[in-house]
C-alpha cells in the first residue's frame, strides 16, 4: 500500500477544520494489519491496529507542523517534523498523521498515512520517523 | 465598432473554436489539464460572397480599411448568419470578430465581384458576466522514512 493523503484532509482544509499553521498534529504508528482507506477513513477512530509495546504510548507523539509559502515556485509546503520513540520495542508498518484535539479519537481529523514498505522493528532502540512534507502546488 | 456590412453570403465555412485548456505533466508522469475558462475562442468563419455589385464590394473594402485590417474587432450583422434562426448555438452572442486576413476578390466580366472574407472570433472581455476560475491544485506527499538506531 502506498503512502497517501486522506481525502477528508483536503475537505477539512477547505472547510477550515484543519489549520496547519496553528493546530496540533500527532503521528501514531500502526501495524501491517491496518489498511488505510483514503476515501472512508476520516477520523482517528477509523484507525485500527495501532502498535503497542515498550516505549510507545497510544496516540503517538506530537509532530510540529511548519507552513512555508514559496511564491517563487508557486507552492505551499506543510512540513511535519521528524519524531522518534527512544528505547522502544515495537514493530510498525506505517504511520498516521492526524490533528489532535486532545479529546475523543472520533474528533481527530486524519491527514496522511505513511507506508514504510515493510515492517520496521526496534528492540530497546530508538524508532525514528523522518519528516514528511505535503506540497500544494499551484 | 462598425458592424460588418449587411450582405448575405453565398457560402459559409465555420469552425467551433477551442477552449482555453492547457496540458501539463504531473509528478507521476501523467497528463493534467488545466481549464482556464469556460468560453470557447478561436472560432473561424469564412464568408463567400458571389456576384456582388461594385457598390456592395466597396462596402466590404471600406469596412476592412476602417477596422485597419485585423486591428479592430466588430460585430456581424444578422445577414452573416442568414438561414439560421438562432445562431447563438454556434457562437456566444457577445462574440466579436476581427479580420484574420485581407478579403480576396475575383472580378467577373468587369461588372460583378466574388469576395471571400475570413474572420476570427474575439471573446467579449468587456461583458459584465465574467467566467469563474477553475484551477486544480496538486497535493503531493513526501513521506518520511522509518529507521531504527
PDB file of C-alpha atoms in Angstrom:
ATOM      1  CA  UNK A   1       0.000   0.000   0.000  1.00  0.00           C
ATOM      2  CA  UNK A   2       1.354   3.402  -0.884  1.00  0.00           C
ATOM      3  CA  UNK A   3       1.521   6.458   1.266  1.00  0.00           C
ATOM      4  CA  UNK A   4      -1.492   8.695   0.857  1.00  0.00           C
ATOM      5  CA  UNK A   5      -3.289  11.834   1.902  1.00  0.00           C
ATOM      6  CA  UNK A   6      -6.774  11.144   3.186  1.00  0.00           C
ATOM      7  CA  UNK A   7      -9.415  12.794   1.049  1.00  0.00           C
ATOM      8  CA  UNK A   8     -11.076  14.042   4.193  1.00  0.00           C
ATOM      9  CA  UNK A   9      -7.956  16.078   4.960  1.00  0.00           C
ATOM     10  CA  UNK A  10      -8.406  18.082   1.775  1.00  0.00           C
ATOM     11  CA  UNK A  11     -12.038  18.597   2.608  1.00  0.00           C
ATOM     12  CA  UNK A  12     -11.160  19.608   6.171  1.00  0.00           C
ATOM     13  CA  UNK A  13      -8.614  22.092   4.866  1.00  0.00           C
ATOM     14  CA  UNK A  14     -11.162  23.608   2.537  1.00  0.00           C
ATOM     15  CA  UNK A  15     -13.749  23.901   5.275  1.00  0.00           C
ATOM     16  CA  UNK A  16     -11.357  25.249   7.862  1.00  0.00           C
ATOM     17  CA  UNK A  17     -11.438  22.230  10.160  1.00  0.00           C
ATOM     18  CA  UNK A  18      -7.680  21.851   9.795  1.00  0.00           C
ATOM     19  CA  UNK A  19      -5.303  24.762  10.189  1.00  0.00           C
ATOM     20  CA  UNK A  20      -1.779  23.540   9.594  1.00  0.00           C
ATOM     21  CA  UNK A  21      -0.370  26.761  10.957  1.00  0.00           C
ATOM     22  CA  UNK A  22      -1.931  26.652  14.408  1.00  0.00           C
ATOM     23  CA  UNK A  23      -3.353  23.185  15.088  1.00  0.00           C
ATOM     24  CA  UNK A  24      -1.598  20.404  16.960  1.00  0.00           C
ATOM     25  CA  UNK A  25      -0.633  17.378  14.905  1.00  0.00           C
ATOM     26  CA  UNK A  26       0.399  13.975  16.087  1.00  0.00           C
ATOM     27  CA  UNK A  27       1.644  10.854  14.424  1.00  0.00           C
ATOM     28  CA  UNK A  28       0.864   7.332  15.546  1.00  0.00           C
ATOM     29  CA  UNK A  29       2.232   4.019  14.381  1.00  0.00           C
ATOM     30  CA  UNK A  30       0.218   1.134  13.008  1.00  0.00           C
ATOM     31  CA  UNK A  31       0.947  -2.485  12.263  1.00  0.00           C
ATOM     32  CA  UNK A  32       0.646  -4.193   8.915  1.00  0.00           C
ATOM     33  CA  UNK A  33      -2.898  -5.195   9.841  1.00  0.00           C
ATOM     34  CA  UNK A  34      -4.130  -1.675   9.239  1.00  0.00           C
ATOM     35  CA  UNK A  35      -5.338  -0.954   5.724  1.00  0.00           C
ATOM     36  CA  UNK A  36      -5.623   2.743   5.022  1.00  0.00           C
ATOM     37  CA  UNK A  37      -8.667   3.846   3.076  1.00  0.00           C
ATOM     38  CA  UNK A  38      -8.303   7.348   1.716  1.00  0.00           C
ATOM     39  CA  UNK A  39     -11.987   7.554   0.872  1.00  0.00           C
ATOM     40  CA  UNK A  40     -13.700   6.319   4.017  1.00  0.00           C
ATOM     41  CA  UNK A  41     -11.219   6.962   6.807  1.00  0.00           C
ATOM     42  CA  UNK A  42     -11.571  10.483   8.091  1.00  0.00           C
ATOM     43  CA  UNK A  43     -11.193  10.442  11.871  1.00  0.00           C
ATOM     44  CA  UNK A  44      -8.750   8.775  14.233  1.00  0.00           C
ATOM     45  CA  UNK A  45     -11.324   6.275  15.398  1.00  0.00           C
ATOM     46  CA  UNK A  46     -11.138   4.751  11.910  1.00  0.00           C
ATOM     47  CA  UNK A  47      -7.559   3.728  12.602  1.00  0.00           C
ATOM     48  CA  UNK A  48      -7.174   0.129  13.698  1.00  0.00           C
ATOM     49  CA  UNK A  49      -4.196  -1.924  14.808  1.00  0.00           C
ATOM     50  CA  UNK A  50      -2.170   0.827  16.400  1.00  0.00           C
ATOM     51  CA  UNK A  51       1.115  -0.591  17.615  1.00  0.00           C
ATOM     52  CA  UNK A  52       1.768  -1.335  21.261  1.00  0.00           C
ATOM     53  CA  UNK A  53       4.979  -2.034  23.047  1.00  0.00           C
ATOM     54  CA  UNK A  54       7.632  -0.687  25.324  1.00  0.00           C
ATOM     55  CA  UNK A  55       8.344   2.975  24.853  1.00  0.00           C
ATOM     56  CA  UNK A  56       5.223   3.632  22.854  1.00  0.00           C
ATOM     57  CA  UNK A  57       2.137   5.455  24.113  1.00  0.00           C
ATOM     58  CA  UNK A  58      -1.179   5.071  22.348  1.00  0.00           C
ATOM     59  CA  UNK A  59      -1.993   8.097  20.242  1.00  0.00           C
ATOM     60  CA  UNK A  60       1.611   8.654  19.240  1.00  0.00           C
ATOM     61  CA  UNK A  61       3.632  11.792  19.652  1.00  0.00           C
ATOM     62  CA  UNK A  62       3.379  15.388  18.527  1.00  0.00           C
ATOM     63  CA  UNK A  63       4.828  16.306  15.162  1.00  0.00           C
ATOM     64  CA  UNK A  64       5.292  20.032  14.780  1.00  0.00           C
ATOM     65  CA  UNK A  65       3.991  21.446  11.524  1.00  0.00           C
ATOM     66  CA  UNK A  66       5.566  24.309   9.631  1.00  0.00           C
ATOM     67  CA  UNK A  67       3.830  26.082   6.777  1.00  0.00           C
ATOM     68  CA  UNK A  68       6.054  27.649   4.154  1.00  0.00           C
ATOM     69  CA  UNK A  69       4.857  29.740   1.238  1.00  0.00           C
ATOM     70  CA  UNK A  70       7.133  29.683  -1.778  1.00  0.00           C
ATOM     71  CA  UNK A  71       5.997  32.361  -4.206  1.00  0.00           C
ATOM     72  CA  UNK A  72       8.957  31.793  -6.491  1.00  0.00           C
ATOM     73  CA  UNK A  73       7.805  28.261  -7.180  1.00  0.00           C
ATOM     74  CA  UNK A  74       4.077  28.800  -6.634  1.00  0.00           C
ATOM     75  CA  UNK A  75       3.689  26.317  -3.840  1.00  0.00           C
ATOM     76  CA  UNK A  76       2.986  25.932  -0.145  1.00  0.00           C
ATOM     77  CA  UNK A  77       4.796  23.291   1.829  1.00  0.00           C
ATOM     78  CA  UNK A  78       3.464  21.723   5.010  1.00  0.00           C
ATOM     79  CA  UNK A  79       6.355  20.155   6.868  1.00  0.00           C
ATOM     80  CA  UNK A  80       5.596  17.667   9.618  1.00  0.00           C
ATOM     81  CA  UNK A  81       8.656  17.326  11.764  1.00  0.00           C
ATOM     82  CA  UNK A  82      10.595  14.142  12.386  1.00  0.00           C
ATOM     83  CA  UNK A  83       9.720  12.249  15.566  1.00  0.00           C
ATOM     84  CA  UNK A  84      11.183   9.349  17.467  1.00  0.00           C
ATOM     85  CA  UNK A  85      10.381   6.819  20.130  1.00  0.00           C
ATOM     86  CA  UNK A  86      13.556   6.256  22.125  1.00  0.00           C
ATOM     87  CA  UNK A  87      14.293   2.987  23.898  1.00  0.00           C
ATOM     88  CA  UNK A  88      11.275   1.353  22.319  1.00  0.00           C
ATOM     89  CA  UNK A  89      10.436  -2.195  21.456  1.00  0.00           C
ATOM     90  CA  UNK A  90       7.831  -2.027  18.736  1.00  0.00           C
ATOM     91  CA  UNK A  91       7.069  -3.221  15.240  1.00  0.00           C
ATOM     92  CA  UNK A  92       5.313  -0.854  12.826  1.00  0.00           C
ATOM     93  CA  UNK A  93       4.409  -0.939   9.181  1.00  0.00           C
ATOM     94  CA  UNK A  94       3.144   2.619   8.832  1.00  0.00           C
ATOM     95  CA  UNK A  95       2.348   5.923  10.470  1.00  0.00           C
ATOM     96  CA  UNK A  96      -0.743   8.092  10.532  1.00  0.00           C
ATOM     97  CA  UNK A  97      -0.667  11.872  10.891  1.00  0.00           C
ATOM     98  CA  UNK A  98      -3.707  13.460  12.406  1.00  0.00           C
ATOM     99  CA  UNK A  99      -4.939  16.627  14.003  1.00  0.00           C
ATOM    100  CA  UNK A 100      -5.107  16.185  17.738  1.00  0.00           C
ATOM    101  CA  UNK A 101      -7.942  17.921  19.508  1.00  0.00           C
ATOM    102  CA  UNK A 102      -6.967  16.431  22.834  1.00  0.00           C
ATOM    103  CA  UNK A 103     -10.189  14.577  23.341  1.00  0.00           C
ATOM    104  CA  UNK A 104     -12.092  11.721  21.764  1.00  0.00           C
ATOM    105  CA  UNK A 105     -10.441   9.953  18.845  1.00  0.00           C
ATOM    106  CA  UNK A 106     -13.646  10.391  16.879  1.00  0.00           C
ATOM    107  CA  UNK A 107     -12.977  14.131  16.772  1.00  0.00           C
ATOM    108  CA  UNK A 108      -9.416  13.971  15.465  1.00  0.00           C
ATOM    109  CA  UNK A 109      -9.113  14.616  11.731  1.00  0.00           C
ATOM    110  CA  UNK A 110      -6.815  12.358   9.732  1.00  0.00           C
ATOM    111  CA  UNK A 111      -4.197  13.905   7.459  1.00  0.00           C
ATOM    112  CA  UNK A 112      -1.950  11.309   5.868  1.00  0.00           C
ATOM    113  CA  UNK A 113      -0.790   7.739   6.011  1.00  0.00           C
ATOM    114  CA  UNK A 114       2.867   6.838   5.563  1.00  0.00           C
ATOM    115  CA  UNK A 115       3.673   3.349   4.356  1.00  0.00           C
ATOM    116  CA  UNK A 116       7.105   2.148   5.428  1.00  0.00           C
ATOM    117  CA  UNK A 117       7.078  -0.502   2.731  1.00  0.00           C
ATOM    118  CA  UNK A 118       7.644  -3.247   5.260  1.00  0.00           C
ATOM    119  CA  UNK A 119       7.729  -3.865   8.978  1.00  0.00           C
ATOM    120  CA  UNK A 120      10.242  -1.827  10.930  1.00  0.00           C
ATOM    121  CA  UNK A 121      11.190  -3.206  14.333  1.00  0.00           C
ATOM    122  CA  UNK A 122      13.036  -1.602  17.202  1.00  0.00           C
ATOM    123  CA  UNK A 123      14.259  -3.619  20.169  1.00  0.00           C
ATOM    124  CA  UNK A 124      15.225  -1.357  23.023  1.00  0.00           C
ATOM    125  CA  UNK A 125      16.350   1.162  20.447  1.00  0.00           C
ATOM    126  CA  UNK A 126      15.219   4.463  19.009  1.00  0.00           C
ATOM    127  CA  UNK A 127      12.486   4.169  16.428  1.00  0.00           C
ATOM    128  CA  UNK A 128      12.710   7.268  14.223  1.00  0.00           C
ATOM    129  CA  UNK A 129      10.305   8.611  11.643  1.00  0.00           C
ATOM    130  CA  UNK A 130      11.704  11.204   9.275  1.00  0.00           C
ATOM    131  CA  UNK A 131       9.937  14.426   8.404  1.00  0.00           C
ATOM    132  CA  UNK A 132       7.060  14.294   5.970  1.00  0.00           C
ATOM    133  CA  UNK A 133       6.016  17.112   3.695  1.00  0.00           C
ATOM    134  CA  UNK A 134       2.792  17.852   1.923  1.00  0.00           C
ATOM    135  CA  UNK A 135       3.116  20.170  -1.041  1.00  0.00           C
ATOM    136  CA  UNK A 136       0.304  22.210  -2.536  1.00  0.00           C
ATOM    137  CA  UNK A 137       1.427  23.159  -5.995  1.00  0.00           C
ATOM    138  CA  UNK A 138      -0.383  25.987  -7.745  1.00  0.00           C
TER     139      UNK A 138
ATOM    140  CA  UNK B   1     -17.395  49.419 -33.564  1.00  0.00           C
ATOM    141  CA  UNK B   2     -18.567  49.218 -37.165  1.00  0.00           C
ATOM    142  CA  UNK B   3     -20.802  46.265 -37.826  1.00  0.00           C
ATOM    143  CA  UNK B   4     -19.893  44.162 -40.825  1.00  0.00           C
ATOM    144  CA  UNK B   5     -21.923  45.146 -43.922  1.00  0.00           C
ATOM    145  CA  UNK B   6     -25.359  43.542 -44.082  1.00  0.00           C
ATOM    146  CA  UNK B   7     -24.605  41.303 -47.027  1.00  0.00           C
ATOM    147  CA  UNK B   8     -25.877  37.759 -47.320  1.00  0.00           C
ATOM    148  CA  UNK B   9     -23.063  35.322 -48.027  1.00  0.00           C
ATOM    149  CA  UNK B  10     -23.468  32.558 -50.574  1.00  0.00           C
ATOM    150  CA  UNK B  11     -21.178  30.217 -48.700  1.00  0.00           C
ATOM    151  CA  UNK B  12     -20.135  29.909 -45.102  1.00  0.00           C
ATOM    152  CA  UNK B  13     -17.336  27.844 -43.615  1.00  0.00           C
ATOM    153  CA  UNK B  14     -17.240  27.710 -39.842  1.00  0.00           C
ATOM    154  CA  UNK B  15     -15.232  26.077 -37.085  1.00  0.00           C
ATOM    155  CA  UNK B  16     -16.339  25.913 -33.474  1.00  0.00           C
ATOM    156  CA  UNK B  17     -13.151  27.200 -31.878  1.00  0.00           C
ATOM    157  CA  UNK B  18     -11.292  25.776 -28.930  1.00  0.00           C
ATOM    158  CA  UNK B  19     -11.483  26.067 -25.158  1.00  0.00           C
ATOM    159  CA  UNK B  20      -8.683  27.559 -23.058  1.00  0.00           C
ATOM    160  CA  UNK B  21      -7.190  24.314 -21.827  1.00  0.00           C
ATOM    161  CA  UNK B  22      -3.522  23.619 -21.282  1.00  0.00           C
ATOM    162  CA  UNK B  23      -1.874  20.308 -20.578  1.00  0.00           C
ATOM    163  CA  UNK B  24       0.996  19.789 -18.189  1.00  0.00           C
ATOM    164  CA  UNK B  25       2.879  16.792 -16.927  1.00  0.00           C
ATOM    165  CA  UNK B  26       2.063  15.677 -13.388  1.00  0.00           C
ATOM    166  CA  UNK B  27       4.568  14.434 -10.848  1.00  0.00           C
ATOM    167  CA  UNK B  28       3.745  10.858 -11.775  1.00  0.00           C
ATOM    168  CA  UNK B  29       4.283  11.474 -15.472  1.00  0.00           C
ATOM    169  CA  UNK B  30       0.629  11.546 -16.392  1.00  0.00           C
ATOM    170  CA  UNK B  31      -1.046  14.476 -18.039  1.00  0.00           C
ATOM    171  CA  UNK B  32      -3.003  17.089 -16.127  1.00  0.00           C
ATOM    172  CA  UNK B  33      -5.297  19.514 -17.927  1.00  0.00           C
ATOM    173  CA  UNK B  34      -5.996  22.987 -16.671  1.00  0.00           C
ATOM    174  CA  UNK B  35      -9.132  24.743 -17.838  1.00  0.00           C
ATOM    175  CA  UNK B  36      -8.548  28.487 -17.675  1.00  0.00           C
ATOM    176  CA  UNK B  37     -12.036  29.481 -18.657  1.00  0.00           C
ATOM    177  CA  UNK B  38     -15.344  28.219 -19.948  1.00  0.00           C
ATOM    178  CA  UNK B  39     -15.640  30.365 -23.063  1.00  0.00           C
ATOM    179  CA  UNK B  40     -14.505  28.993 -26.391  1.00  0.00           C
ATOM    180  CA  UNK B  41     -12.344  31.163 -28.574  1.00  0.00           C
ATOM    181  CA  UNK B  42     -10.701  30.993 -31.960  1.00  0.00           C
ATOM    182  CA  UNK B  43     -13.858  30.353 -33.982  1.00  0.00           C
ATOM    183  CA  UNK B  44     -13.160  30.908 -37.624  1.00  0.00           C
ATOM    184  CA  UNK B  45     -15.737  31.982 -40.137  1.00  0.00           C
ATOM    185  CA  UNK B  46     -15.175  32.218 -43.852  1.00  0.00           C
ATOM    186  CA  UNK B  47     -17.848  34.056 -45.780  1.00  0.00           C
ATOM    187  CA  UNK B  48     -18.060  33.732 -49.516  1.00  0.00           C
ATOM    188  CA  UNK B  49     -19.930  36.387 -51.444  1.00  0.00           C
ATOM    189  CA  UNK B  50     -20.854  35.716 -55.046  1.00  0.00           C
ATOM    190  CA  UNK B  51     -21.571  38.257 -57.738  1.00  0.00           C
ATOM    191  CA  UNK B  52     -21.546  41.332 -55.568  1.00  0.00           C
ATOM    192  CA  UNK B  53     -22.112  44.620 -57.257  1.00  0.00           C
ATOM    193  CA  UNK B  54     -19.206  47.005 -57.216  1.00  0.00           C
ATOM    194  CA  UNK B  55     -21.038  49.116 -54.632  1.00  0.00           C
ATOM    195  CA  UNK B  56     -21.502  46.089 -52.379  1.00  0.00           C
ATOM    196  CA  UNK B  57     -17.873  45.080 -52.761  1.00  0.00           C
ATOM    197  CA  UNK B  58     -16.877  48.590 -51.766  1.00  0.00           C
ATOM    198  CA  UNK B  59     -18.783  48.185 -48.501  1.00  0.00           C
ATOM    199  CA  UNK B  60     -16.535  45.288 -47.533  1.00  0.00           C
ATOM    200  CA  UNK B  61     -13.385  47.052 -48.677  1.00  0.00           C
ATOM    201  CA  UNK B  62     -14.287  50.179 -46.740  1.00  0.00           C
ATOM    202  CA  UNK B  63     -15.119  48.119 -43.677  1.00  0.00           C
ATOM    203  CA  UNK B  64     -11.788  46.342 -43.854  1.00  0.00           C
ATOM    204  CA  UNK B  65      -9.984  49.676 -44.055  1.00  0.00           C
ATOM    205  CA  UNK B  66     -11.986  51.081 -41.140  1.00  0.00           C
ATOM    206  CA  UNK B  67     -11.007  48.146 -38.976  1.00  0.00           C
ATOM    207  CA  UNK B  68      -7.413  48.653 -40.089  1.00  0.00           C
ATOM    208  CA  UNK B  69      -7.236  45.058 -41.104  1.00  0.00           C
ATOM    209  CA  UNK B  70      -7.200  42.764 -38.125  1.00  0.00           C
ATOM    210  CA  UNK B  71      -6.628  45.562 -35.614  1.00  0.00           C
ATOM    211  CA  UNK B  72     -10.214  46.355 -34.576  1.00  0.00           C
ATOM    212  CA  UNK B  73     -12.934  43.918 -33.730  1.00  0.00           C
ATOM    213  CA  UNK B  74     -16.555  44.215 -34.799  1.00  0.00           C
ATOM    214  CA  UNK B  75     -19.920  42.501 -34.698  1.00  0.00           C
ATOM    215  CA  UNK B  76     -21.585  40.701 -37.566  1.00  0.00           C
ATOM    216  CA  UNK B  77     -24.937  41.633 -38.943  1.00  0.00           C
ATOM    217  CA  UNK B  78     -27.695  39.069 -38.842  1.00  0.00           C
ATOM    218  CA  UNK B  79     -27.224  38.685 -42.597  1.00  0.00           C
ATOM    219  CA  UNK B  80     -23.929  36.933 -41.973  1.00  0.00           C
ATOM    220  CA  UNK B  81     -25.897  34.113 -40.365  1.00  0.00           C
ATOM    221  CA  UNK B  82     -28.819  34.204 -42.759  1.00  0.00           C
ATOM    222  CA  UNK B  83     -30.600  30.876 -42.779  1.00  0.00           C
ATOM    223  CA  UNK B  84     -30.012  30.243 -39.093  1.00  0.00           C
ATOM    224  CA  UNK B  85     -32.963  31.278 -36.968  1.00  0.00           C
ATOM    225  CA  UNK B  86     -30.773  31.186 -33.888  1.00  0.00           C
ATOM    226  CA  UNK B  87     -27.018  31.242 -34.394  1.00  0.00           C
ATOM    227  CA  UNK B  88     -26.180  31.576 -30.719  1.00  0.00           C
ATOM    228  CA  UNK B  89     -25.612  27.834 -30.584  1.00  0.00           C
ATOM    229  CA  UNK B  90     -22.725  28.488 -32.976  1.00  0.00           C
ATOM    230  CA  UNK B  91     -21.041  31.348 -31.167  1.00  0.00           C
ATOM    231  CA  UNK B  92     -21.776  33.229 -27.939  1.00  0.00           C
ATOM    232  CA  UNK B  93     -23.971  36.247 -28.504  1.00  0.00           C
ATOM    233  CA  UNK B  94     -21.226  38.527 -27.179  1.00  0.00           C
ATOM    234  CA  UNK B  95     -18.643  37.367 -29.682  1.00  0.00           C
ATOM    235  CA  UNK B  96     -16.797  39.973 -31.686  1.00  0.00           C
ATOM    236  CA  UNK B  97     -14.814  39.264 -34.807  1.00  0.00           C
ATOM    237  CA  UNK B  98     -11.752  40.563 -36.498  1.00  0.00           C
ATOM    238  CA  UNK B  99     -10.272  40.006 -39.920  1.00  0.00           C
ATOM    239  CA  UNK B 100      -7.954  37.024 -39.965  1.00  0.00           C
ATOM    240  CA  UNK B 101      -6.663  38.018 -43.375  1.00  0.00           C
ATOM    241  CA  UNK B 102      -7.425  40.533 -46.068  1.00  0.00           C
ATOM    242  CA  UNK B 103     -10.554  39.913 -48.141  1.00  0.00           C
ATOM    243  CA  UNK B 104      -9.857  38.418 -51.537  1.00  0.00           C
ATOM    244  CA  UNK B 105     -11.674  39.273 -54.709  1.00  0.00           C
ATOM    245  CA  UNK B 106     -12.354  37.738 -58.086  1.00  0.00           C
ATOM    246  CA  UNK B 107     -13.710  40.138 -60.664  1.00  0.00           C
ATOM    247  CA  UNK B 108     -16.194  38.802 -63.178  1.00  0.00           C
ATOM    248  CA  UNK B 109     -16.854  40.331 -66.552  1.00  0.00           C
ATOM    249  CA  UNK B 110     -15.704  43.706 -65.271  1.00  0.00           C
ATOM    250  CA  UNK B 111     -19.018  44.030 -63.514  1.00  0.00           C
ATOM    251  CA  UNK B 112     -19.513  41.676 -60.571  1.00  0.00           C
ATOM    252  CA  UNK B 113     -17.191  40.646 -57.808  1.00  0.00           C
ATOM    253  CA  UNK B 114     -16.797  37.428 -55.848  1.00  0.00           C
ATOM    254  CA  UNK B 115     -15.317  38.080 -52.429  1.00  0.00           C
ATOM    255  CA  UNK B 116     -14.070  35.862 -49.676  1.00  0.00           C
ATOM    256  CA  UNK B 117     -13.663  37.041 -46.092  1.00  0.00           C
ATOM    257  CA  UNK B 118     -12.002  35.077 -43.297  1.00  0.00           C
ATOM    258  CA  UNK B 119     -12.810  36.134 -39.728  1.00  0.00           C
ATOM    259  CA  UNK B 120     -11.537  35.096 -36.318  1.00  0.00           C
ATOM    260  CA  UNK B 121     -13.640  35.328 -33.180  1.00  0.00           C
ATOM    261  CA  UNK B 122     -12.720  37.534 -30.246  1.00  0.00           C
ATOM    262  CA  UNK B 123     -14.355  36.732 -26.893  1.00  0.00           C
ATOM    263  CA  UNK B 124     -16.016  39.821 -25.466  1.00  0.00           C
ATOM    264  CA  UNK B 125     -13.890  40.683 -22.443  1.00  0.00           C
ATOM    265  CA  UNK B 126     -15.996  43.745 -21.670  1.00  0.00           C
ATOM    266  CA  UNK B 127     -19.068  41.696 -20.965  1.00  0.00           C
ATOM    267  CA  UNK B 128     -20.479  42.153 -17.457  1.00  0.00           C
ATOM    268  CA  UNK B 129     -20.513  38.420 -16.798  1.00  0.00           C
ATOM    269  CA  UNK B 130     -17.005  37.162 -16.190  1.00  0.00           C
ATOM    270  CA  UNK B 131     -16.161  33.497 -16.248  1.00  0.00           C
ATOM    271  CA  UNK B 132     -15.055  31.981 -12.965  1.00  0.00           C
ATOM    272  CA  UNK B 133     -11.669  30.460 -12.419  1.00  0.00           C
ATOM    273  CA  UNK B 134     -11.227  26.725 -12.268  1.00  0.00           C
ATOM    274  CA  UNK B 135      -7.810  25.800 -11.048  1.00  0.00           C
ATOM    275  CA  UNK B 136      -6.505  22.458  -9.875  1.00  0.00           C
ATOM    276  CA  UNK B 137      -4.059  22.414  -7.031  1.00  0.00           C
ATOM    277  CA  UNK B 138      -1.824  19.401  -6.858  1.00  0.00           C
ATOM    278  CA  UNK B 139      -1.170  17.844  -3.474  1.00  0.00           C
ATOM    279  CA  UNK B 140       1.762  15.565  -3.064  1.00  0.00           C
ATOM    280  CA  UNK B 141       3.102  13.711  -0.059  1.00  0.00           C
ATOM    281  CA  UNK B 142       6.791  13.185   0.514  1.00  0.00           C
ATOM    282  CA  UNK B 143       6.610  10.609   3.273  1.00  0.00           C
ATOM    283  CA  UNK B 144       9.251  10.304   5.919  1.00  0.00           C
ATOM    284  CA  UNK B 145      11.057   7.007   6.293  1.00  0.00           C
ATOM    285  CA  UNK B 146      11.297   4.932   9.440  1.00  0.00           C
ATOM    286  CA  UNK B 147      14.674   3.979  10.830  1.00  0.00           C
ATOM    287  CA  UNK B 148      15.943   2.308  13.967  1.00  0.00           C
ATOM    288  CA  UNK B 149      19.141   3.358  15.665  1.00  0.00           C
TER     289      UNK B 149
END
